[in-house]
mmCIF file of C-alpha atoms in Angstrom:
data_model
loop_
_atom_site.group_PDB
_atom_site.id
_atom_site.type_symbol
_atom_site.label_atom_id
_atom_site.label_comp_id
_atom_site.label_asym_id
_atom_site.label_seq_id
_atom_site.Cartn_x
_atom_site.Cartn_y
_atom_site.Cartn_z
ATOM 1 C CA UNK V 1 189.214 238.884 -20.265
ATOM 2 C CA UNK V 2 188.373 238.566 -23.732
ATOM 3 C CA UNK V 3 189.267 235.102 -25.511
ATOM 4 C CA UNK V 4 190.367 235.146 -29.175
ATOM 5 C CA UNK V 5 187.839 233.350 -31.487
ATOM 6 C CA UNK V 6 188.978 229.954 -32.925
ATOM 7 C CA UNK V 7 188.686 231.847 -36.333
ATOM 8 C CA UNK V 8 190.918 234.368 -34.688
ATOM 9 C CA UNK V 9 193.202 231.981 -33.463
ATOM 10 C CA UNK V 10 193.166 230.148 -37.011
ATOM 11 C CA UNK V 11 194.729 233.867 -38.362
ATOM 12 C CA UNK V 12 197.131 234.352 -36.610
ATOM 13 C CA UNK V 13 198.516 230.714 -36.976
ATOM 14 C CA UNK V 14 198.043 230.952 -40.424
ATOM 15 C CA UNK V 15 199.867 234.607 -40.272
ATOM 16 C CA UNK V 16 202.821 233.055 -38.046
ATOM 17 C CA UNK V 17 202.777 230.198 -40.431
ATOM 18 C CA UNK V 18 203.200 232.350 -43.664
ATOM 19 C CA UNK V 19 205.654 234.711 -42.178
ATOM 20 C CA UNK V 20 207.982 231.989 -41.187
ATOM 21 C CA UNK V 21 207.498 230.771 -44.927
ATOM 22 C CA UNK V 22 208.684 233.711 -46.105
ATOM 23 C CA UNK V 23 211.562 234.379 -43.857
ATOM 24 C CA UNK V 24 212.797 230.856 -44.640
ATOM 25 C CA UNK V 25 212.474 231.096 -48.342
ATOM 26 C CA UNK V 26 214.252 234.556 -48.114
ATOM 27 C CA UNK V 27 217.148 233.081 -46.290
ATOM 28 C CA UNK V 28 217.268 230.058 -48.676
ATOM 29 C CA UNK V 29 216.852 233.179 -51.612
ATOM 30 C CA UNK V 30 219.761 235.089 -50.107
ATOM 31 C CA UNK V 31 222.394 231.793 -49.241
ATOM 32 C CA UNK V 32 221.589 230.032 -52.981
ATOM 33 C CA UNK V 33 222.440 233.327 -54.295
ATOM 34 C CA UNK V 34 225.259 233.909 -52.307
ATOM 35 C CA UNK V 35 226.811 230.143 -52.971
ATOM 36 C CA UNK V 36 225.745 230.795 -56.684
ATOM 37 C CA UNK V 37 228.836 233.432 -56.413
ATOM 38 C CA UNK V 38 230.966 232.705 -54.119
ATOM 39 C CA UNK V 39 231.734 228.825 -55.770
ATOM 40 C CA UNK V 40 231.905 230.011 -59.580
ATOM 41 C CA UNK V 41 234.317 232.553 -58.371
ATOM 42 C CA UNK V 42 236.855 230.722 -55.438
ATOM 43 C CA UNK V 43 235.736 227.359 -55.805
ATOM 44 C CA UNK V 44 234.116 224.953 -54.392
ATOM 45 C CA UNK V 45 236.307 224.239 -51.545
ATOM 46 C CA UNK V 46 234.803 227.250 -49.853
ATOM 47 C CA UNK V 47 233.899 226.464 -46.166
ATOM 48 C CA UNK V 48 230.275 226.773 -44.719
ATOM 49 C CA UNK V 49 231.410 229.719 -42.791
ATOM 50 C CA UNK V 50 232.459 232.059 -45.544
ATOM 51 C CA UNK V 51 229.125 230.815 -47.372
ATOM 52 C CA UNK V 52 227.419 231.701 -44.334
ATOM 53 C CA UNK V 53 228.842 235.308 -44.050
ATOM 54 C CA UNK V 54 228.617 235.757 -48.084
ATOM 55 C CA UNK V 55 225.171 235.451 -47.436
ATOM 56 C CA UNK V 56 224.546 236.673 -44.080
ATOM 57 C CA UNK V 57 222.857 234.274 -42.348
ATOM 58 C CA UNK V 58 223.460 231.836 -39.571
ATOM 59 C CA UNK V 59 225.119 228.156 -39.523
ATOM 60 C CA UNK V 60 222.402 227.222 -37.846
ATOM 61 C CA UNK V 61 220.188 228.969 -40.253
ATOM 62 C CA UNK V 62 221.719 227.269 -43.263
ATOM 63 C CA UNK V 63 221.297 223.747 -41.247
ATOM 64 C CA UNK V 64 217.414 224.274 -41.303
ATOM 65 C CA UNK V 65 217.142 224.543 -44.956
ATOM 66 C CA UNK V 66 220.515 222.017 -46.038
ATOM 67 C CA UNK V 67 221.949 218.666 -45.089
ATOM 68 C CA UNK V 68 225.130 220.181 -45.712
ATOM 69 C CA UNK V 69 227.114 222.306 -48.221
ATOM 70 C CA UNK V 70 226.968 219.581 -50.563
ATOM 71 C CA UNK V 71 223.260 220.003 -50.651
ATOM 72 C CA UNK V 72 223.885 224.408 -51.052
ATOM 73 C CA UNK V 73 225.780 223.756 -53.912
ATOM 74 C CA UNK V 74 223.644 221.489 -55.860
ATOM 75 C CA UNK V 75 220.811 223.872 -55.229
ATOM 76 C CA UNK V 76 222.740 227.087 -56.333
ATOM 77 C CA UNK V 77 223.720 224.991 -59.387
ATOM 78 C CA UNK V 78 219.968 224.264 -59.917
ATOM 79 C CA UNK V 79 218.648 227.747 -59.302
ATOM 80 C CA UNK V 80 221.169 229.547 -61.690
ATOM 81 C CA UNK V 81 220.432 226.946 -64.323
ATOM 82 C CA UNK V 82 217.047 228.408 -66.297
ATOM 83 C CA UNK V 83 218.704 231.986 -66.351
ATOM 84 C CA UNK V 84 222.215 230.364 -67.833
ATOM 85 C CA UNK V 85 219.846 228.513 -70.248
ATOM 86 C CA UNK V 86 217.846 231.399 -71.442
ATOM 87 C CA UNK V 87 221.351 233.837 -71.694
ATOM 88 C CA UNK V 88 223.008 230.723 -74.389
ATOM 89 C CA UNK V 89 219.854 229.103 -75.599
ATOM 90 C CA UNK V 90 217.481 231.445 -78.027
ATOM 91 C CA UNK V 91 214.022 230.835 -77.609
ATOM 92 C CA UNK V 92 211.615 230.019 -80.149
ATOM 93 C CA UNK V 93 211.666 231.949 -83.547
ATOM 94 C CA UNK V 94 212.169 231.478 -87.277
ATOM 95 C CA UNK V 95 215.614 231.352 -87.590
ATOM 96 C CA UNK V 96 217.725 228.049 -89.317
ATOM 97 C CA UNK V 97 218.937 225.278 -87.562
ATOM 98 C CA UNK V 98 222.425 226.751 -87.947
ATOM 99 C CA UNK V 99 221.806 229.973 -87.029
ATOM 100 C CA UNK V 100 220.110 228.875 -83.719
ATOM 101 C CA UNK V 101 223.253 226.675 -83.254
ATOM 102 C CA UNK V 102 225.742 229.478 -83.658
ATOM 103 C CA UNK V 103 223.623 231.838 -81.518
ATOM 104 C CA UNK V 104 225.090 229.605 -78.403
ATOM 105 C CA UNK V 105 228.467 230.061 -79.187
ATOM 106 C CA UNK V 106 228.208 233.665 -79.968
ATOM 107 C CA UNK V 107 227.108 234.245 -76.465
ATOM 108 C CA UNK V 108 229.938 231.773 -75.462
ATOM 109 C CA UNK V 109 232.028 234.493 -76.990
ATOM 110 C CA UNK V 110 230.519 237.349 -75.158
ATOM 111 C CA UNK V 111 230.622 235.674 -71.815
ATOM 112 C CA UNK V 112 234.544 234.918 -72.592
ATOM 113 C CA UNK V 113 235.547 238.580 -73.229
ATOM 114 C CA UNK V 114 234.373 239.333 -69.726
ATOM 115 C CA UNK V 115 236.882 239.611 -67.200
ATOM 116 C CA UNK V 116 234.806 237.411 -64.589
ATOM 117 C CA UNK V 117 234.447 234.879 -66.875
ATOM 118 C CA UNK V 118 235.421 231.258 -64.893
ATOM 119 C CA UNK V 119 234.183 229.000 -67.602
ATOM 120 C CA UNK V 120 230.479 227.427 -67.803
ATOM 121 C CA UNK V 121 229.697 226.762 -64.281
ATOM 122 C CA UNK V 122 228.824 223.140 -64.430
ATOM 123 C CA UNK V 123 232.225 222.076 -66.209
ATOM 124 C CA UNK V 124 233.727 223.585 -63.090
ATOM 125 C CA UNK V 125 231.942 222.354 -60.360
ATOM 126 C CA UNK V 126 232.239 218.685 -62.035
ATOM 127 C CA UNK V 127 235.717 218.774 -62.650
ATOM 128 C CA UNK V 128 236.677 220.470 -58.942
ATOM 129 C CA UNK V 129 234.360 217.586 -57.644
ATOM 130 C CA UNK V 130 236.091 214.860 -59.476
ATOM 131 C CA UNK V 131 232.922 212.868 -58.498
ATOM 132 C CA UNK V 132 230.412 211.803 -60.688
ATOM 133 C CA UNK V 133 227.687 210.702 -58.341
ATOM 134 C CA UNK V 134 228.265 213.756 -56.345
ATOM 135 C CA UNK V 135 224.598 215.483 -56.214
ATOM 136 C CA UNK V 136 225.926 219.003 -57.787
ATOM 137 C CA UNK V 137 227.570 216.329 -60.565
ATOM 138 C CA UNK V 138 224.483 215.667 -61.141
ATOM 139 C CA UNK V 139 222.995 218.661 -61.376
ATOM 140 C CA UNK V 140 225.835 219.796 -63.366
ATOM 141 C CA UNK V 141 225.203 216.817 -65.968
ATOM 142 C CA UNK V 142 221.694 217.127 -66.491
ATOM 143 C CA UNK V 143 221.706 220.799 -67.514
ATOM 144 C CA UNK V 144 224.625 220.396 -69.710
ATOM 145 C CA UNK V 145 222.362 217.057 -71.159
ATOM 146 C CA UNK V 146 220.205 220.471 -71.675
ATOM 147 C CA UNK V 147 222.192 222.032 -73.583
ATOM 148 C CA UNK V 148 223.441 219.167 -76.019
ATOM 149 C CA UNK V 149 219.718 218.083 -76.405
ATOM 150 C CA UNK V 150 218.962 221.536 -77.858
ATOM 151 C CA UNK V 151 221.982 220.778 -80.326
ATOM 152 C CA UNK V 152 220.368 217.359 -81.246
ATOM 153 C CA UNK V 153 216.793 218.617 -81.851
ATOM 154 C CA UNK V 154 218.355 221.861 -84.159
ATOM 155 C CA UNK V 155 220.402 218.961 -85.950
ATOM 156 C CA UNK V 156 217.187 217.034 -86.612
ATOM 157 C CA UNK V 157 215.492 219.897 -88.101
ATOM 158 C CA UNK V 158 218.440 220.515 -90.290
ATOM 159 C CA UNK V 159 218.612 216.851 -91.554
ATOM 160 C CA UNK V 160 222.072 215.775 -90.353
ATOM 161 C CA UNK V 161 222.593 212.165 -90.501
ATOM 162 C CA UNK V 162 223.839 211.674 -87.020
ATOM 163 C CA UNK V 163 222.329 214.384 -84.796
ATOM 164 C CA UNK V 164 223.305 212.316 -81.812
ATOM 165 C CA UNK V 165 226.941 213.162 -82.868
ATOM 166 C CA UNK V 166 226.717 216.437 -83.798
ATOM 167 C CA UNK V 167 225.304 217.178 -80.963
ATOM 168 C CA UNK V 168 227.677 216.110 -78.608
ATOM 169 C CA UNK V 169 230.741 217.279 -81.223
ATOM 170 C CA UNK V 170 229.335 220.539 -80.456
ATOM 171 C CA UNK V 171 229.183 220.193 -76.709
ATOM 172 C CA UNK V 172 232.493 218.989 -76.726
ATOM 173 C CA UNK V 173 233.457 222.156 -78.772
ATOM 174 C CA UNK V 174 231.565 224.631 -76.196
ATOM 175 C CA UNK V 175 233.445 223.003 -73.192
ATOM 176 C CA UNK V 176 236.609 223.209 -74.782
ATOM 177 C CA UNK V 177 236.523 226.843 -75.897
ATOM 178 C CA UNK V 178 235.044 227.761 -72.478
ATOM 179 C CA UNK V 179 237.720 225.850 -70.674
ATOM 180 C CA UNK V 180 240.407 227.362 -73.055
ATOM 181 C CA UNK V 181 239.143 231.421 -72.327
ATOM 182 C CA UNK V 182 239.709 230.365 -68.756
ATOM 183 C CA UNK V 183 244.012 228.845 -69.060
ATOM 184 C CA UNK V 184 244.506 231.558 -71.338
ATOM 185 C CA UNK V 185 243.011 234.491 -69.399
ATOM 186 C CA UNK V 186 241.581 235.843 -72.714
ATOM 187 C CA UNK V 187 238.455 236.152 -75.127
ATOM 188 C CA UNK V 188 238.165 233.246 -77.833
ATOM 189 C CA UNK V 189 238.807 235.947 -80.792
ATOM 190 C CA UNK V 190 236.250 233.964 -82.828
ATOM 191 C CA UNK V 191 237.420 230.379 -82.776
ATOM 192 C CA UNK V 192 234.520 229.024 -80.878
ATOM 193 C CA UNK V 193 231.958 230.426 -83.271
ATOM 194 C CA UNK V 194 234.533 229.217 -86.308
ATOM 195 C CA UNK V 195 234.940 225.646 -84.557
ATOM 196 C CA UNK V 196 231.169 225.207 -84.579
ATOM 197 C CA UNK V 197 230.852 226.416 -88.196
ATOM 198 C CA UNK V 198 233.463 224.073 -89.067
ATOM 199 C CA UNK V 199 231.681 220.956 -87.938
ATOM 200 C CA UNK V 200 227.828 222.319 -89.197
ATOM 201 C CA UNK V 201 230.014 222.663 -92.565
ATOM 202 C CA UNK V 202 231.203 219.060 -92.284
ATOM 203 C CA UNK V 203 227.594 217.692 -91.619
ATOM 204 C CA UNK V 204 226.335 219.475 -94.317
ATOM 205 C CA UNK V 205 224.158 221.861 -92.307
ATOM 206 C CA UNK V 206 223.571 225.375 -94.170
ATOM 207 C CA UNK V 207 221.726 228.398 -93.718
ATOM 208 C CA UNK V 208 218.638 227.192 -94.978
#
């Protein structure tokens, strides 16, 4: 009987030990996607078996990878993050200050006039949660720090005298609208885009 080589053995773990890598991270792919979804559209009150059959796996599964659902939906938060980002934030070019700035809420707009629109997905986890210290709080506060630092460094470049301000006046404005599209069931027509012009006008910031 022939015995398998310790380099042959060493394979095969190291085959076993990649395809189990791969089948977890596929199953963590498929249930962060799945919670991504399924809590921006119903909520976060969502139970760990409709989760579970969103994203066809196992409870038991989804107890290898998570602590608990609290844990799923900080991680779907943090997954769906950079891609939010890159869809409101424009990336590097030669554009104003002010122009970058209204960039954001012109895709505000856009994601408004869509019929699956639920507001920015971070405002809505936080305020379902009612919890600050609640991990997916978090989560949801340091990428919406994100997005106000962007407005700070833009205000900066422009010269306003209080970026700090400006910079949350304008967050405060992009929640607002976002939670407004949502109660009224409707686009923004424009009045996000004119509320941010409105305070760039009042801090002086033009189109140069």
């Amino acid at each position: 009987m022939t015995q398998a080589t310790p380099t042959g053995a060493s394979t095969a773990a190291a085959s076993s030990t990649t395809a189990s890598s791969t089948t977890a991270s596929t199953t963590r792919d498929r249930l962060l996607d799945a919670a991504a979804g399924l809590f921006y559209r119903e909520g976060v009150g969502i139970g760990v078996e409709a989760l579970c059959r969103e994203a066809g796996v196992s409870k038991r599964s989804m107890y290898q990878l998570f602590g608990s659902k609290d844990e799923v939906l900080a991680a779907s938060l943090e997954r769906s993050a950079p891609a939010h980002q890159a869809f409101l934030v424009p990336g590097a070019d030669d554009r104003p200050p002010r122009a970058r700035i209204l960039h954001v809420f012109e895709r505000l707009e856009q994601l408004a006039d869509r019929p699956d629109f639920r507001g920015c997905p971070f405002v809505s986890v936080s305020a379902e949660l009612k919890a600050p210290d609640h991990p997916a709080s978090l989560v949801a506060r340091r990428c919406k720090d994100t997005l106000t630092a962007f407005f700070q460094e833009e205000a900066e470049r422009a010269g306003a005298d209080d970026p700090a301000l400006l910079a949350r006046q304008l967050t405060v404005t992009f929640d607002g609208s976002g939670v407004r599209a949502v109660m009224q069931g409707r686009g923004l027509d424009g009045l996000a885009v004119t509320m941010a012009r409105t305070l760039l006008d009042a801090a002086g910031i033009d189109d140069r």
